[in-house]
Coordinates of C-alpha atoms and ligand atoms in Angstrom, one line a residue:
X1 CA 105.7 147.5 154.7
X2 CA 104.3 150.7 153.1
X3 CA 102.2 152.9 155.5
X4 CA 99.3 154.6 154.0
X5 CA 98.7 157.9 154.0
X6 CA 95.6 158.4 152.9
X7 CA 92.4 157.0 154.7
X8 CA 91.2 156.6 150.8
X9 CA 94.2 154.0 150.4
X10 CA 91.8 151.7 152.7
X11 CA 89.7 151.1 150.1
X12 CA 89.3 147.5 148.3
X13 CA 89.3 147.2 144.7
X14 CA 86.1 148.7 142.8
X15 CA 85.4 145.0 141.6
X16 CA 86.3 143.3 144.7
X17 CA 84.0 140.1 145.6
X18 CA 82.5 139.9 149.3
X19 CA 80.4 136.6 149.2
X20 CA 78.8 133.7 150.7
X21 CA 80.3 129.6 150.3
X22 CA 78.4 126.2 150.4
X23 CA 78.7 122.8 149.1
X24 CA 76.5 119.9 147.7
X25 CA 75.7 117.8 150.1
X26 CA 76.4 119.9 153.4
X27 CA 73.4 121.8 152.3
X28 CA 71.2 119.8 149.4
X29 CA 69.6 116.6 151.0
X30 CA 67.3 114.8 148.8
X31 CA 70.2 112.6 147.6
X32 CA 67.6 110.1 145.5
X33 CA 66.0 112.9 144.1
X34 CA 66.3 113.9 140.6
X35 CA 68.1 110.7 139.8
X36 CA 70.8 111.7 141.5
X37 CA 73.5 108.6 142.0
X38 CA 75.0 107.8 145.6
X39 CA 77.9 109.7 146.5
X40 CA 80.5 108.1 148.9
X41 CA 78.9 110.3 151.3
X42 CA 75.9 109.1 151.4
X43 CA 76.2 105.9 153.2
X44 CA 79.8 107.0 155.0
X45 CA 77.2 109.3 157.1
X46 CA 75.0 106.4 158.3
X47 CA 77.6 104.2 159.5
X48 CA 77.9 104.4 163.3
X49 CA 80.0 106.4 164.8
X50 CA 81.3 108.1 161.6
X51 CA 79.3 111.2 162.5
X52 CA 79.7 112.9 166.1
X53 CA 75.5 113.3 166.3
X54 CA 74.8 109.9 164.6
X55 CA 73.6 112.0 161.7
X56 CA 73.3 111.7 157.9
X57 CA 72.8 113.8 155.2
X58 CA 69.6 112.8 153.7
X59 CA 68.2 116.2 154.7
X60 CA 70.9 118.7 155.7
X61 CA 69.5 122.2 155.0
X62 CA 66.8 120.9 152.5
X63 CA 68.4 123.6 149.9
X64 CA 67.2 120.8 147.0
X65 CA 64.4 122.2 147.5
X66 CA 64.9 125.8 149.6
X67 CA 67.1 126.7 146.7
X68 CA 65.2 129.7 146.3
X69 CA 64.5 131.0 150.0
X70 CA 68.6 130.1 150.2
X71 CA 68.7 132.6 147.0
X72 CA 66.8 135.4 148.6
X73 CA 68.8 134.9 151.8
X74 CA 71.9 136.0 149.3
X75 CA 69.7 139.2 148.4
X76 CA 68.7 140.3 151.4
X77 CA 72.8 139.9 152.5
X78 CA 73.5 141.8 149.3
X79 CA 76.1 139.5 148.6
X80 CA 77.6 140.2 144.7
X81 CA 79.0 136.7 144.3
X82 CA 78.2 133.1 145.9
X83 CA 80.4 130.0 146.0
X84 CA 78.8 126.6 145.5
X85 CA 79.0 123.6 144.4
X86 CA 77.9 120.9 141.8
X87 CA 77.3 117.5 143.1
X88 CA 78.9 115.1 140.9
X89 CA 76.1 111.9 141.3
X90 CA 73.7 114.7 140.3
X91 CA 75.1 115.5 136.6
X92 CA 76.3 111.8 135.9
X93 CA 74.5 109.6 138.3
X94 CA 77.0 106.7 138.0
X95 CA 80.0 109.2 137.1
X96 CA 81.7 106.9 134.6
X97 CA 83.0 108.8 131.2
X98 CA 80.4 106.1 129.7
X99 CA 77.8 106.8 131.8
X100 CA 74.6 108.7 131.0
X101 CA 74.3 112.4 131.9
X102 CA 71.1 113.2 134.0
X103 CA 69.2 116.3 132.6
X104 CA 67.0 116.7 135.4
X105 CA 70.5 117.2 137.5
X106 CA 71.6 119.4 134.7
X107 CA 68.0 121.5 135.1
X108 CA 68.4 122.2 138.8
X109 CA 71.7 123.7 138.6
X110 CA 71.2 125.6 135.2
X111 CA 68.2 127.2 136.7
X112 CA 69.8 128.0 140.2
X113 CA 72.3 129.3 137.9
X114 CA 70.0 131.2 135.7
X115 CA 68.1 132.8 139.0
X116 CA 71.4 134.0 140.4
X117 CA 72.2 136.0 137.3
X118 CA 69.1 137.3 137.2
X119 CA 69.9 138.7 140.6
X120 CA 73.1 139.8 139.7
X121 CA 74.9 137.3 141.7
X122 CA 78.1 136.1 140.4
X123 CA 78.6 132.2 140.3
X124 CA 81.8 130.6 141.7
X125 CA 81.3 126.6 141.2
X126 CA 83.2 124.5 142.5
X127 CA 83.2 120.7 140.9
X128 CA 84.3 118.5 143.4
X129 CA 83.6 119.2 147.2
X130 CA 84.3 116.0 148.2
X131 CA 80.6 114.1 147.4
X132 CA 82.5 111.5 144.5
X133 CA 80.2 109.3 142.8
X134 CA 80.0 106.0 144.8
X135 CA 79.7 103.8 141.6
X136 CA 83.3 105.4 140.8
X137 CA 84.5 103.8 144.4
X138 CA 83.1 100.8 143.9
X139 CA 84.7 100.0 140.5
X140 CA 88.0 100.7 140.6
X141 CA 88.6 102.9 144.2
X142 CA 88.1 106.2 143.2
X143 CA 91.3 108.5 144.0
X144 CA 93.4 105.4 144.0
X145 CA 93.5 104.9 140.4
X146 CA 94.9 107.8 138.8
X147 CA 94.1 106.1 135.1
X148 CA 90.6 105.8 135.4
X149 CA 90.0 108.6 137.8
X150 CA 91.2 111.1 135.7
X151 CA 89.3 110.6 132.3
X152 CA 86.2 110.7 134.5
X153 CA 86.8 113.6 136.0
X154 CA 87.8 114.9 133.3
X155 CA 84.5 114.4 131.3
X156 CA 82.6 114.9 134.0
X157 CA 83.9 118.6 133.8
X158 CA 83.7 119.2 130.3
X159 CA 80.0 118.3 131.0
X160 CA 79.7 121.1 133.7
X161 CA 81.8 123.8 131.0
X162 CA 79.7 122.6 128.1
X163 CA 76.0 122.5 130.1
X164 CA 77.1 126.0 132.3
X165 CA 80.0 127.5 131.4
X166 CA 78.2 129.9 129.0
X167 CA 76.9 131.6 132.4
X168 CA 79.6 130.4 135.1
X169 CA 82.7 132.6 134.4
X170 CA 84.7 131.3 137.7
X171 CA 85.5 127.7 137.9
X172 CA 87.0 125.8 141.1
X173 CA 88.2 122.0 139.9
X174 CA 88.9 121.1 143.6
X175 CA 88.3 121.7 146.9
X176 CA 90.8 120.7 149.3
X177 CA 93.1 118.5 148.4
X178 CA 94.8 118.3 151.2
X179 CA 91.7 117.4 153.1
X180 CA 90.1 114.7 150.0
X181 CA 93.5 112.9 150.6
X182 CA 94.9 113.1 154.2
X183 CA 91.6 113.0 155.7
X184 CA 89.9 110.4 153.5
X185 CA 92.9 107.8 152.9
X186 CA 94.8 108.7 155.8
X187 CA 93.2 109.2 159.4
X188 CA 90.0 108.0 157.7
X189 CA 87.6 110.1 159.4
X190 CA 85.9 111.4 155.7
X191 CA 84.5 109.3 153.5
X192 CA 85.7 106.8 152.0
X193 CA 87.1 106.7 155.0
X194 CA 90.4 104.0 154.2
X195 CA 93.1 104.1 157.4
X196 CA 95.9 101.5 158.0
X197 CA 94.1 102.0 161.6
X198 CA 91.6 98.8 161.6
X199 CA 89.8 99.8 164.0
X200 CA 88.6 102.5 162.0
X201 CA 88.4 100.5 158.5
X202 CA 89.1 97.3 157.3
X203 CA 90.9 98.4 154.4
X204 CA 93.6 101.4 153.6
X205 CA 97.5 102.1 154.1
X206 CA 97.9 104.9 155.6
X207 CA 101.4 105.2 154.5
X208 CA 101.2 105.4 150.9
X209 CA 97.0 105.9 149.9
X210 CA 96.6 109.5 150.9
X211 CA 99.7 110.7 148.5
X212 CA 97.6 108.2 145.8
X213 CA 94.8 110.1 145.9
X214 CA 96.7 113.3 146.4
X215 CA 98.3 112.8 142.9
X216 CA 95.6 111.3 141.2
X217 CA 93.6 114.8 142.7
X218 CA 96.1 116.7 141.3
X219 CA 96.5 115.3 137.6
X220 CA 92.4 115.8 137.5
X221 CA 92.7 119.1 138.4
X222 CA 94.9 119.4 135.8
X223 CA 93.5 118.2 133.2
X224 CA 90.4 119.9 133.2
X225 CA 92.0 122.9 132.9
X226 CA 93.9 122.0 130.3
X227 CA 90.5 121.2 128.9
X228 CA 88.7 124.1 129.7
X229 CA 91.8 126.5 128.2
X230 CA 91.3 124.3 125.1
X231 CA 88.4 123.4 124.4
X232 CA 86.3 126.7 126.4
X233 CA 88.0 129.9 127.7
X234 CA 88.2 131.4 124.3
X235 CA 84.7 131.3 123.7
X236 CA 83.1 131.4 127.1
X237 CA 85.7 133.4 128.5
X238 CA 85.9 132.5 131.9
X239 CA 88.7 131.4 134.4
X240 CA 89.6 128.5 136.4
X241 CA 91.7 127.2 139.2
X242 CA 92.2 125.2 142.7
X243 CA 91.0 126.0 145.6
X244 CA 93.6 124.3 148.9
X245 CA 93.1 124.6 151.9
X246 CA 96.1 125.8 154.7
X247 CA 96.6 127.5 158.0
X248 CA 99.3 129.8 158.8
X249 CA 101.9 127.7 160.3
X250 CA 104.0 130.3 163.1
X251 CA 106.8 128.5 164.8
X252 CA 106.5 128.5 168.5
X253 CA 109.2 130.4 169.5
X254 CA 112.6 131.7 167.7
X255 CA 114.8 128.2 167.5
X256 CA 116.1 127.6 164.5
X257 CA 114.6 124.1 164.7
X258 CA 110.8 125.4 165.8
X259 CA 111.0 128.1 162.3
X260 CA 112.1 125.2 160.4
X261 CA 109.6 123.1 161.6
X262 CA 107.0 125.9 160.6
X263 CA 108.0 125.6 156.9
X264 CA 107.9 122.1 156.9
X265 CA 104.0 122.0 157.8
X266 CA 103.4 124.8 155.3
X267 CA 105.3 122.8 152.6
X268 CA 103.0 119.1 154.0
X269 CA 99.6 121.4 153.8
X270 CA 99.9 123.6 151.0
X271 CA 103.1 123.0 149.0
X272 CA 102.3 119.5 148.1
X273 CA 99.8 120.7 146.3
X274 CA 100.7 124.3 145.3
X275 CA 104.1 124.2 144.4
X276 CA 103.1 121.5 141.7
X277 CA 100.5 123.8 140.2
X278 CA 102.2 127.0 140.5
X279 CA 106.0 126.1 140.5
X280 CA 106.2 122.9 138.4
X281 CA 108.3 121.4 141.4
X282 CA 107.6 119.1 144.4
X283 CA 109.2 121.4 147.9
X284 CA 112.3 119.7 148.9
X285 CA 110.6 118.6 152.1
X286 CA 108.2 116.5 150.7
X287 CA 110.3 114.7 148.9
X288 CA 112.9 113.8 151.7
X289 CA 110.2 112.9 154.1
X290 CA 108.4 110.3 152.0
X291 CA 111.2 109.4 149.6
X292 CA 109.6 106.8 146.5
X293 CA 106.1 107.0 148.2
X294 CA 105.6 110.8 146.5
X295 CA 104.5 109.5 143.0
X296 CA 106.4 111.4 140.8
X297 CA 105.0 112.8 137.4
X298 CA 106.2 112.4 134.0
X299 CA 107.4 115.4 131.8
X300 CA 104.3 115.0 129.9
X301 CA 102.9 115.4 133.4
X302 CA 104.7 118.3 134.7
X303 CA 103.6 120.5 131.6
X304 CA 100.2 120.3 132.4
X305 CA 100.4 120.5 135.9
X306 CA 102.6 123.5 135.7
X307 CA 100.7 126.9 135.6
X308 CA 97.3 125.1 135.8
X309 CA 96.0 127.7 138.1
X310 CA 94.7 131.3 136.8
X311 CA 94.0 132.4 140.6
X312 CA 95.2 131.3 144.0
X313 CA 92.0 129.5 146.0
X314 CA 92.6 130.4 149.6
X315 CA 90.3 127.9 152.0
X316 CA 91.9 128.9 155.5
X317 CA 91.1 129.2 158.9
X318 CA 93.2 129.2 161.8
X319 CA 97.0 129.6 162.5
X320 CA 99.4 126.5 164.0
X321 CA 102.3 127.2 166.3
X322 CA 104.6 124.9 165.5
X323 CA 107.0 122.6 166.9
X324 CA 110.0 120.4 165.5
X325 CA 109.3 116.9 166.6
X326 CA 106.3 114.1 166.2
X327 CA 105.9 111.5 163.5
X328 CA 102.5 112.7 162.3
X329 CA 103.5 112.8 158.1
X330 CA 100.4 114.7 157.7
X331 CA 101.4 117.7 159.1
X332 CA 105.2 117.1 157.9
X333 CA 106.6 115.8 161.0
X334 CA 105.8 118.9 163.1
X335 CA 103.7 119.2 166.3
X336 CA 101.1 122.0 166.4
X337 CA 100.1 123.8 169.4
X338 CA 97.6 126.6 170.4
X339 CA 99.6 127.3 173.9
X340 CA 102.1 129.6 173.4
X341 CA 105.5 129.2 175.4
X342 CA 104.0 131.0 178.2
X343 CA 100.9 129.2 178.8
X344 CA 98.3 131.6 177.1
X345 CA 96.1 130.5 174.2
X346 CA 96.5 132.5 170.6
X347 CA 93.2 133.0 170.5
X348 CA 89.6 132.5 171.4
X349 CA 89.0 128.7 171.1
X350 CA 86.3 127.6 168.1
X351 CA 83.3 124.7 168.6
X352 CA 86.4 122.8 166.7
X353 CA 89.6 121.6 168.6
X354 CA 91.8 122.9 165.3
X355 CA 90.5 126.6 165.3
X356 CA 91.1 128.9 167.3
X357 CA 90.9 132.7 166.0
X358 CA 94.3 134.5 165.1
X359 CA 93.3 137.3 162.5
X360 CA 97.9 138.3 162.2
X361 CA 98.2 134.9 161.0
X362 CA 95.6 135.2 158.2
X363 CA 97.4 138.8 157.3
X364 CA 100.6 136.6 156.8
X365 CA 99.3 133.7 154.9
X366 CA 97.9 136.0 152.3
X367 CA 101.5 137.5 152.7
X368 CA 103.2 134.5 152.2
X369 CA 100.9 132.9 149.2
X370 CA 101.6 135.8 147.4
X371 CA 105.0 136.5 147.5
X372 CA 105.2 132.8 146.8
X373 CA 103.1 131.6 144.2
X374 CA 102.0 135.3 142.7
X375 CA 98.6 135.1 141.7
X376 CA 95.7 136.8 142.3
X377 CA 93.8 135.6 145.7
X378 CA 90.6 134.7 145.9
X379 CA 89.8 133.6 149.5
X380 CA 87.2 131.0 148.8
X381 CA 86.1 130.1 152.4
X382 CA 87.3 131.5 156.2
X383 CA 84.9 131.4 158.7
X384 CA 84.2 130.6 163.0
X385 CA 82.3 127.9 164.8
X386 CA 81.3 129.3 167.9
X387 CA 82.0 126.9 170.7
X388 CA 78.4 125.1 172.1
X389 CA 76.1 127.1 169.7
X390 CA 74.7 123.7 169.2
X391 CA 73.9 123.9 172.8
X392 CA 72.4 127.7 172.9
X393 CA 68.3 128.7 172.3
X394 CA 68.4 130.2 168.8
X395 CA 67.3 133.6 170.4
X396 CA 70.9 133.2 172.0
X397 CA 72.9 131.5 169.5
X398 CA 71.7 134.4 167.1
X399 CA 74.3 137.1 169.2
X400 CA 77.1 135.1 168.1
X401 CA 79.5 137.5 169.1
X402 CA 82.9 135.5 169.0
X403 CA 81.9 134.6 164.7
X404 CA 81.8 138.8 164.7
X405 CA 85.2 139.0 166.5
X406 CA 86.4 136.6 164.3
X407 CA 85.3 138.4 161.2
X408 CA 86.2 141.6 162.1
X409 CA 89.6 140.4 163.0
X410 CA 90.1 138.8 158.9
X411 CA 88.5 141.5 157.3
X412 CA 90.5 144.1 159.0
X413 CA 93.7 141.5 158.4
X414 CA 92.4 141.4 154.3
X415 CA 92.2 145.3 154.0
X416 CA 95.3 145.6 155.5
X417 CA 97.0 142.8 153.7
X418 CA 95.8 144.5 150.2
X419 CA 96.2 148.4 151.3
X420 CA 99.2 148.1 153.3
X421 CA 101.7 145.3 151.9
X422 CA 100.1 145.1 148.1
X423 CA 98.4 141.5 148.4
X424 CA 96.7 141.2 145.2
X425 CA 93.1 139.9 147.0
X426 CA 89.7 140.0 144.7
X427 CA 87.6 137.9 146.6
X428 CA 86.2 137.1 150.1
X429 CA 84.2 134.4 150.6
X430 CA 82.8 133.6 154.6
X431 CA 82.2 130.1 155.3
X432 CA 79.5 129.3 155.6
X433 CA 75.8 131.0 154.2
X434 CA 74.1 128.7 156.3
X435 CA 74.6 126.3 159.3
X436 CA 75.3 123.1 157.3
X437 CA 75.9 119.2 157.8
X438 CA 79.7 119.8 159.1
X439 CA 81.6 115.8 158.0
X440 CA 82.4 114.1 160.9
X441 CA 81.0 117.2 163.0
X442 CA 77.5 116.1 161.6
X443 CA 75.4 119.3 162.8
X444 CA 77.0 120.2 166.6
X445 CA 79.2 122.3 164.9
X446 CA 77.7 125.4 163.2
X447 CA 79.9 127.3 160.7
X448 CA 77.2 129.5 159.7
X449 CA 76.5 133.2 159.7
X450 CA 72.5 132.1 159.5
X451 CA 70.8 129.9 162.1
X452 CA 69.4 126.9 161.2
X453 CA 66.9 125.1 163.0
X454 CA 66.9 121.8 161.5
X455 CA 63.5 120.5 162.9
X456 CA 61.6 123.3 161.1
X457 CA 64.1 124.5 158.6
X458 CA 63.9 127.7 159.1
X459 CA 66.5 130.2 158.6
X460 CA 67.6 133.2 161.0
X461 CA 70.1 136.0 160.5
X462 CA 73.1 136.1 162.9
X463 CA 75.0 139.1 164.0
X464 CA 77.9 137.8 161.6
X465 CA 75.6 138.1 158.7
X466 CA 74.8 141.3 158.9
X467 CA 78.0 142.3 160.4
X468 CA 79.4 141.4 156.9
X469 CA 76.7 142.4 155.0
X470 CA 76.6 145.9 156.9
X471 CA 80.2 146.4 157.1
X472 CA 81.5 144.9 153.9
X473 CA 78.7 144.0 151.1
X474 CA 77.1 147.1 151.2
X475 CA 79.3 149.6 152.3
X476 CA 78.5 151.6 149.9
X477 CA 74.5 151.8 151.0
X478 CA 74.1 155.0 152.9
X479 CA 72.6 155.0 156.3
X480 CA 71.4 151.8 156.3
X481 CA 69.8 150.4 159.7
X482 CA 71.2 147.8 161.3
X483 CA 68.7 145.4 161.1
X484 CA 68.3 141.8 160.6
X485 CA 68.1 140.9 157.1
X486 CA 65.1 140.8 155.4
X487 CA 64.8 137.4 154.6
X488 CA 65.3 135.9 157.4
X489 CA 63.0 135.2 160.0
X490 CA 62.4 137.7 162.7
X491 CA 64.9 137.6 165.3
X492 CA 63.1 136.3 168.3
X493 CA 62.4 139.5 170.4
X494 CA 64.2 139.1 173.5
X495 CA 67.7 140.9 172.7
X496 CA 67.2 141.2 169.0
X497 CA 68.5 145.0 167.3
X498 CA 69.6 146.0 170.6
X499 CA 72.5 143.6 170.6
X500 CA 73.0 143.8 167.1
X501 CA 73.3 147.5 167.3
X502 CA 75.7 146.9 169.7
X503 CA 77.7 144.5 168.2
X504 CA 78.1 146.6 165.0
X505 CA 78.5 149.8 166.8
X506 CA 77.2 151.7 164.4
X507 CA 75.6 154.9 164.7
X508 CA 74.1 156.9 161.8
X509 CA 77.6 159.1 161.7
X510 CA 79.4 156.5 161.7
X511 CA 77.8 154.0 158.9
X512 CA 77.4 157.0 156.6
X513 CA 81.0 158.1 157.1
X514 CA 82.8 154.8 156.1
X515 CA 82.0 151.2 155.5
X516 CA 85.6 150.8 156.6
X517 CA 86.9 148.1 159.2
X518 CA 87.6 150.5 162.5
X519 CA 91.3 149.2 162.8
X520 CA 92.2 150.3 159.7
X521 CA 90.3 153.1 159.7
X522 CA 91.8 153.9 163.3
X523 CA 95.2 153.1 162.0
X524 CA 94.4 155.0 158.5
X525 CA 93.5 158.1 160.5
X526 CA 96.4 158.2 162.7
X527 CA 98.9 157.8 160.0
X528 CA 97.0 160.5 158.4
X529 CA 97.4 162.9 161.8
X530 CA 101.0 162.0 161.9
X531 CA 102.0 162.9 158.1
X532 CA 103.0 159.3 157.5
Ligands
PNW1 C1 86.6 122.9 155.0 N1 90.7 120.5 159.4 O1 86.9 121.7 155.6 C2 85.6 122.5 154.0 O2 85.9 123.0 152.7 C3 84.2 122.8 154.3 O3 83.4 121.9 153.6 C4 84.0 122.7 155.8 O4 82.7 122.7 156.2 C5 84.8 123.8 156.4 O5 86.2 123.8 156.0 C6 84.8 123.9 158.0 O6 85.3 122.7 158.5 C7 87.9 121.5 156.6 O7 90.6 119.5 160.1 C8 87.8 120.4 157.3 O8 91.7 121.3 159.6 C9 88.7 120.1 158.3 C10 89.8 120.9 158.4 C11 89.9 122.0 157.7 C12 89.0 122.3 156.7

């Protein structure tokens, strides 16, 4: 590891992203608007018990038709970038290769489109977030029928490259692979929602569907690339790639067996799907634990999967310890754990039971994706649920001081990663803008760095917003006042700037002196002291 020597070798690069992430329907609602077809979300969310609230999302954060407010939000955060995405029933209502394109779904995203440019926010769009076209179920399964699946996808993004890509530069095929397949054909709790558990749904094999879909995800992916490099970049001159999701995996103590076990979940979460795209090659592991029910790909395959990627699209979140031992495929065989041998937690526990905050562990992954895989990282969500938010008077919920922690802890982790052991990083991108409709979570759980109250809609700033927008998007803006952003509706009075002042810690010295992270400037300052 190289030690800085210079406070200036802190810095991030002079075109690094710091940016905001949504999706379709955890924030759009009106899903029979605009001829907009069903998505398998859609009705998923109204069956009982599918949703930890009971609740839907026919409304979520109304940004159909808040686009705009949501867009000044983004201005007053001074974000330079913004990750969203495209909901597929929106474009092509029935989603068929066939079937016709809607132009009023076209309109609403060419114009958000249009009025992001024009306030010199950069697009990141993601095409699939999960919302598939229910007609595309219904007629042959979706996922599950690689053949058909693929040619849709397919047109349905050379639609998206054709209608935006003259404006959109940065394109994200999927998100989440890992999470469409082991969590929609395997434990069933996202729609569709197939299990081999029949309590849960009357129709799936666990065993075998989610490494279906997880192929058919992958070839899709693929293949729109290969389109896009075709067909697009020369002209529009954009790039494209995945986004997958992964946690750090840290075995629980030193056995052999335990750090084994470690690369075994990291191979399960993010080498199914990474080593194909990056590699050309399935990691051993895979392959031994599920034997002839990995679908293999042809040569023809392999060449297009192979290098499909320009970037690296880091989704992550937590870290794992890990333990040899279970029969859980889905995390390759291997028990996770937040209690460390001697009984303490790793971290401060989220809303979630899987997060718990662990900053070394995102330092490590960024570590370990780039040694591996060598390509540029964008992170392209990371983000906090603070635990019973839900629960908290917005005047409370606003001073959401364990989000801040978390934050602080990543973006220190980030700089570090980049300054200190040469991670190529060009993007951050904190989950979520807003408080959104959460899956199964419905709306207890609150990812957002702004409030949302959903009976009046309205939007509030919390501490992690303008922590990041303070300490990170504009570090460059002089003396700037630590107040809520401007957007945003006025923090209720009670503790309002007083606690935010507090949380950032700034004082005028201090914000006009650096934007830095104070760990690495601490650390920066003392290597400096010592001639390091
Ligand atoms: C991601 N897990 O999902 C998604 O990309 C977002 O849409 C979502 O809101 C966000 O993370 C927060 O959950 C995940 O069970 C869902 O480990 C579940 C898991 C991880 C990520």
């Amino acid at each position: 590891m190289v030690t800085p020597n210079t406070p200036s070798s802190y810095e991030l690069p002079s075109n690094f992203l710091w940016g905001f992430a949504t999706a379709s329907f955890q924030i759009e609602g009106s899903t029979d608007a605009g001829g907009r077809g069903k998505s398998i979300w859609d009705d998923f969310s109204k069956i009982p018990g599918k949703t930890l609230d009971g609740r839907d999302g026919d409304v979520a954060t109304d940004s159909y038709n808040r686009w705009q407010e949501d867009l000044d939000l983004l201005v007053s955060y001074g974000v330079k970038s913004y990750r969203f995405s495209l909901a597929w029933s929106r474009i092509i209502p029935l989603g068929g290769r066939d079937d016709p394109i809607s132009e009023e779904g076209i309109k609403f995203y060419s114009d958000f489109i249009d009025a992001l440019l024009a306030k010199g926010i950069t697009p990141f769009v993601t095409l699939y977030h999960w919302d598939l076209p229910q007609t595309l179920h219904d007629r042959y399964l979706g996922w599950l029928n690689k053949t058909e699946i693929v040619q849709d996808y397919v047109r349905y993004a050379r639609v998206c490259f054709e209608r935006f890509g003259d404006r959109v530069k940065h394109w994200l095929t999927m998100n989440e692979p890992w999470c469409i397949s082991i969590l929609g054909y395997g434990r069933g709790v996202f729609a569709p929602g197939r299990s081999s558990d029949r309590l849960r749904s009357p129709e799936g094999d666990s065993s075998t569907e989610p490494w279906i879909a997880g192929h058919s995800v992958i070839l899709s992916h693929a293949y729109a690339v290969r389109a896009y490099r075709e067909e697009f970049k020369q002209k529009q001159g954009g790039e494209i790639g995945v986004t997958l999701n992964g946690d750090w995996a840290m075995p629980y103590d030193d056995s052999p067996a335990n750090i084994e076990a470690a690369q075994h979940a990291l191979d399960v979460a993010i080498g199914w799907f990474a080593d194909p795209i990056y590699l050309g090659s399935y990691p051993a592991y895979m392959k031994e634990m599920l034997g002839d029910r990995l679908p293999s790909f042809t040569e023809e395959e392999w060449s297009v999967v192979k290098g499909s990627s320009d970037f690296y699209g880091m989704n992550t979140y937590t870290t794992n310890l890990c333990k040899a031992g279970g029969e859980d495929e889905f995390q390759g065989n291997v028990e996770y754990t937040f209690t460390r041998p001697d009984g303490t937690q790793l971290g401060t526990q989220a809303h979630c039971a899987w997060l718990q905050d662990y900053p070394e562990g995102f330092r490590d992954l960024l570590n370990y994706l780039y040694k591996r895989y060598r390509k540029p990282i964008y992170v392209t969500e990371n983000g906090f649920a603070v635990k019973d938010e839900d629960k908290k008077p917005v005047e409370e919920a606003l001073h959401d001081d364990d989000r801040v922690q978390y934050y602080r802890g990543v973006t220190d982790s980030l700089i570090k990663a980049v300054n200190e052991d040469g991670v190529d990083v060009r993007a951050y991108f904190a989950w979520s803008l807003l408080d959104n409709f959460e899956w199964a979570d419905g709306y207890v759980t609150r990812f957002g760095v702004t409030y949302v109250d959903y009976k009046t809609q309205k939007r509030y700033a919390k501490d992690s917003g303008n922590f990041i927008a303070k300490d990170h998007v504009q570090q460059e803006e002089k003396d700037a006042p630590p107040t809520p952003v401007k957007n945003a509706k006025e923090v209720p009075p009670a503790h309002g700037s007083k606690r935010a002042s507090a949380v950032h810690g700034k004082t005028k010295e201090n914000s006009k002196r650096s934007w830095k992270a104070p760990l690495a400037r601490i650390t920066a300052y003392v290597s400096t002291f010592l001639g390091l």
